[in-house]
PDB file of C-alpha atoms in Angstrom:
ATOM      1  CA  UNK G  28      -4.766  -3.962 -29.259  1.00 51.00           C
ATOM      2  CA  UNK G  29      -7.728  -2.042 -30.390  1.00 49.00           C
ATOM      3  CA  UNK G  30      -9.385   0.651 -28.338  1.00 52.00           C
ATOM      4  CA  UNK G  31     -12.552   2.364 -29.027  1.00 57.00           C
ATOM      5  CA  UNK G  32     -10.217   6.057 -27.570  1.00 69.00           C
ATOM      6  CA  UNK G  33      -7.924   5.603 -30.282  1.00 78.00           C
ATOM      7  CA  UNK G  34      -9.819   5.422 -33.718  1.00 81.00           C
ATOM      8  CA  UNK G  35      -6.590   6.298 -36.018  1.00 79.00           C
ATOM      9  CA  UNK G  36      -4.971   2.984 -34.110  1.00 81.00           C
ATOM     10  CA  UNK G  37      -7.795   0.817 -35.056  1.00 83.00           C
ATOM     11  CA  UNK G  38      -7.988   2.550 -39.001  1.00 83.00           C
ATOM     12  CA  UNK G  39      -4.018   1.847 -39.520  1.00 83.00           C
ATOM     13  CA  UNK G  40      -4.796  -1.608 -37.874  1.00 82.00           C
ATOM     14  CA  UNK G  41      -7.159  -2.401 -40.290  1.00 83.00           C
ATOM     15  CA  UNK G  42      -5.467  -1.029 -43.474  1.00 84.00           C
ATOM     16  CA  UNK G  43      -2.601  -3.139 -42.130  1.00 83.00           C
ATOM     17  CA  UNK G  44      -5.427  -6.395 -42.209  1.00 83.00           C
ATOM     18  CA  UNK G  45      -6.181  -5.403 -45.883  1.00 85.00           C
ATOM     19  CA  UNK G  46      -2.264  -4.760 -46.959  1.00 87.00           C
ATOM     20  CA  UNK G  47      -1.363  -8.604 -45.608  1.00 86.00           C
ATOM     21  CA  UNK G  48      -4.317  -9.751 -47.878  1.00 90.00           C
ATOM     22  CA  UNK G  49      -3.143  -7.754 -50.553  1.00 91.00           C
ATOM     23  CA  UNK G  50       0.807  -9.212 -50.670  1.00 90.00           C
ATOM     24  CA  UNK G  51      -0.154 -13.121 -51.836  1.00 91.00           C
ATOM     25  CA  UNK G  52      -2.300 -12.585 -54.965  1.00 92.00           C
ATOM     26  CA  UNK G  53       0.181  -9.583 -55.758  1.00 92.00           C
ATOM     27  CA  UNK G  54       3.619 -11.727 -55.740  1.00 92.00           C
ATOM     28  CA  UNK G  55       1.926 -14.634 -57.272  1.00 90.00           C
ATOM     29  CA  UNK G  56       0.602 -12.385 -60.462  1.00 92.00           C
ATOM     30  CA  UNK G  57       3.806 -10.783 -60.752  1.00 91.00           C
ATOM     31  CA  UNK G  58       5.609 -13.873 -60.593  1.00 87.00           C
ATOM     32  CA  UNK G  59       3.199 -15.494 -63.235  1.00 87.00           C
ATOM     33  CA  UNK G  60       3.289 -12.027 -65.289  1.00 88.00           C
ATOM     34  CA  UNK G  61       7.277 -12.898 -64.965  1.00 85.00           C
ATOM     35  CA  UNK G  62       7.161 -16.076 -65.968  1.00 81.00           C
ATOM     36  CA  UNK G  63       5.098 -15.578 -69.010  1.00 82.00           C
ATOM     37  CA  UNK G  64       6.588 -12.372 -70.332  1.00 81.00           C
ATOM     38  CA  UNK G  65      10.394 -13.023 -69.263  1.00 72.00           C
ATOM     39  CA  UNK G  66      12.076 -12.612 -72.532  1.00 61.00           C
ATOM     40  CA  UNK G  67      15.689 -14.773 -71.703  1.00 60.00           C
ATOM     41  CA  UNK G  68      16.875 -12.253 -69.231  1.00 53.00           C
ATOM     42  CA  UNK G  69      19.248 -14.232 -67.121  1.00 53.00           C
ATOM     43  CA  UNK G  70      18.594 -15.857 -64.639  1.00 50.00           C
ATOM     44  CA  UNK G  71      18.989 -14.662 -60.566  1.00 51.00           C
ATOM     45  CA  UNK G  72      19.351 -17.842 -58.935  1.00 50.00           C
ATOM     46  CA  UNK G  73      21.460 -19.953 -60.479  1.00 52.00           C
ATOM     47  CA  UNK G  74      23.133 -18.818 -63.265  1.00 53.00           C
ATOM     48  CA  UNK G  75      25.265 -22.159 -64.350  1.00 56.00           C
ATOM     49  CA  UNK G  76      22.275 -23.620 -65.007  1.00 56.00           C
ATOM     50  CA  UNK G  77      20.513 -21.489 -67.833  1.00 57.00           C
ATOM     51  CA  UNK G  78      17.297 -22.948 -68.256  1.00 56.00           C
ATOM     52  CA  UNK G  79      17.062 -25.782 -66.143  1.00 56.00           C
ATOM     53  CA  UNK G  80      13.581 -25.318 -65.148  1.00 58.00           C
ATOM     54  CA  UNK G  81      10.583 -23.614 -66.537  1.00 56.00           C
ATOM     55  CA  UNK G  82      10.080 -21.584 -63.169  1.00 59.00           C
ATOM     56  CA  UNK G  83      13.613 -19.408 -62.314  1.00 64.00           C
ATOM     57  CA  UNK G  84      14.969 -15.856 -61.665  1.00 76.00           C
ATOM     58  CA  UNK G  85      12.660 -13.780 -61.165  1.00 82.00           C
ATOM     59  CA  UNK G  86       9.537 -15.878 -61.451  1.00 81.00           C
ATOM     60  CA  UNK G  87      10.473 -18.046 -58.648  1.00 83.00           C
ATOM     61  CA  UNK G  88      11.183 -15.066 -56.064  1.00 87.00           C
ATOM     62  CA  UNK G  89       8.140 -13.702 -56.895  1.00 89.00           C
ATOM     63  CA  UNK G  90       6.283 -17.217 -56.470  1.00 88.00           C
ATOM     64  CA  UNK G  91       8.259 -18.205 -53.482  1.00 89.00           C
ATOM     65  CA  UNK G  92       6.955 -14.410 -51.588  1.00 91.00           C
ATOM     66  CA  UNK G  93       3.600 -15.097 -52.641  1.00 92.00           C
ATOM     67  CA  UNK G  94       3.834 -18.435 -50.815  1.00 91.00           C
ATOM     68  CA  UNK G  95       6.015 -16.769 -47.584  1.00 92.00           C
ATOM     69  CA  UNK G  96       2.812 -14.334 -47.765  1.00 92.00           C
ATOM     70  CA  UNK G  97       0.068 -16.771 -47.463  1.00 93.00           C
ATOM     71  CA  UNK G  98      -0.437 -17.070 -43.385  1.00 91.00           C
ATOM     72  CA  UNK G  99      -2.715 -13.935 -43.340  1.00 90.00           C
ATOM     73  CA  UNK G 100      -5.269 -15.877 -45.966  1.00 90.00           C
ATOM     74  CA  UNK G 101      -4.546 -19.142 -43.743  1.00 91.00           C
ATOM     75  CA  UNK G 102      -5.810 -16.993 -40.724  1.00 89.00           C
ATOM     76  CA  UNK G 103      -8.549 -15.892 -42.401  1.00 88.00           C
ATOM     77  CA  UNK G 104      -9.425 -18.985 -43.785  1.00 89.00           C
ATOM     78  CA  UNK G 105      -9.027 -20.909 -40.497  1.00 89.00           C
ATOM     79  CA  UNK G 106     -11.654 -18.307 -38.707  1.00 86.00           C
ATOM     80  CA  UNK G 107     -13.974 -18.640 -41.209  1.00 80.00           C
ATOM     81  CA  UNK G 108     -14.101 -22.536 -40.736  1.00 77.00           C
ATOM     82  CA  UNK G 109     -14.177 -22.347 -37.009  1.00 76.00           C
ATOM     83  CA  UNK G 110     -16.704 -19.652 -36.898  1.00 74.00           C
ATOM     84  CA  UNK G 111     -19.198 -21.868 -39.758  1.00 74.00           C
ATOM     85  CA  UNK G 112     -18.433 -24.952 -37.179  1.00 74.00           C
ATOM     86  CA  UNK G 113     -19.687 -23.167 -33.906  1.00 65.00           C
TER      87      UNK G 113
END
């Protein structure tokens, strides 16, 4: 937890806030950036099925992290709501 004797704790505590928020919008404009720019490399995932989808490879790691990173926004979002509420 954070202390009020230990002010390095509570700095790397909140860079660590900031870095969670930071992961979502990253993956998802890489894996758009992917997506868009991927020029036939093949694909990652399933490779017996070249093209069998618009979203593969690459694109859809990238999308599927972004997703896997969204609690910390959730969070966020969720104490926003509560605190507007009370």
């Amino acid at each position: 937890m954070e202390s009020r004797s230990d002010p390095v704790g509570a700095v790397a505590l909140g860079a660590a806030n900031w870095l969670a928020l930071a992961a979502a919008p990253t993956f998802a404009t890489m894996g758009v950036l992917t997506l868009v720019f991927e020029s036939g490399a093949p694909t990652v995932l399933c490779p017996a099925m070249p093209g069998a989808g618009p979203i593969y490879g690459m694109a859809a790691m990238y999308l599927l992290m972004s997703v896997f990173h969204l609690a910390p926004w959730l969070r966020l979002a969720a104490g926003r709501r509560s605190a507007a509420s009370a």
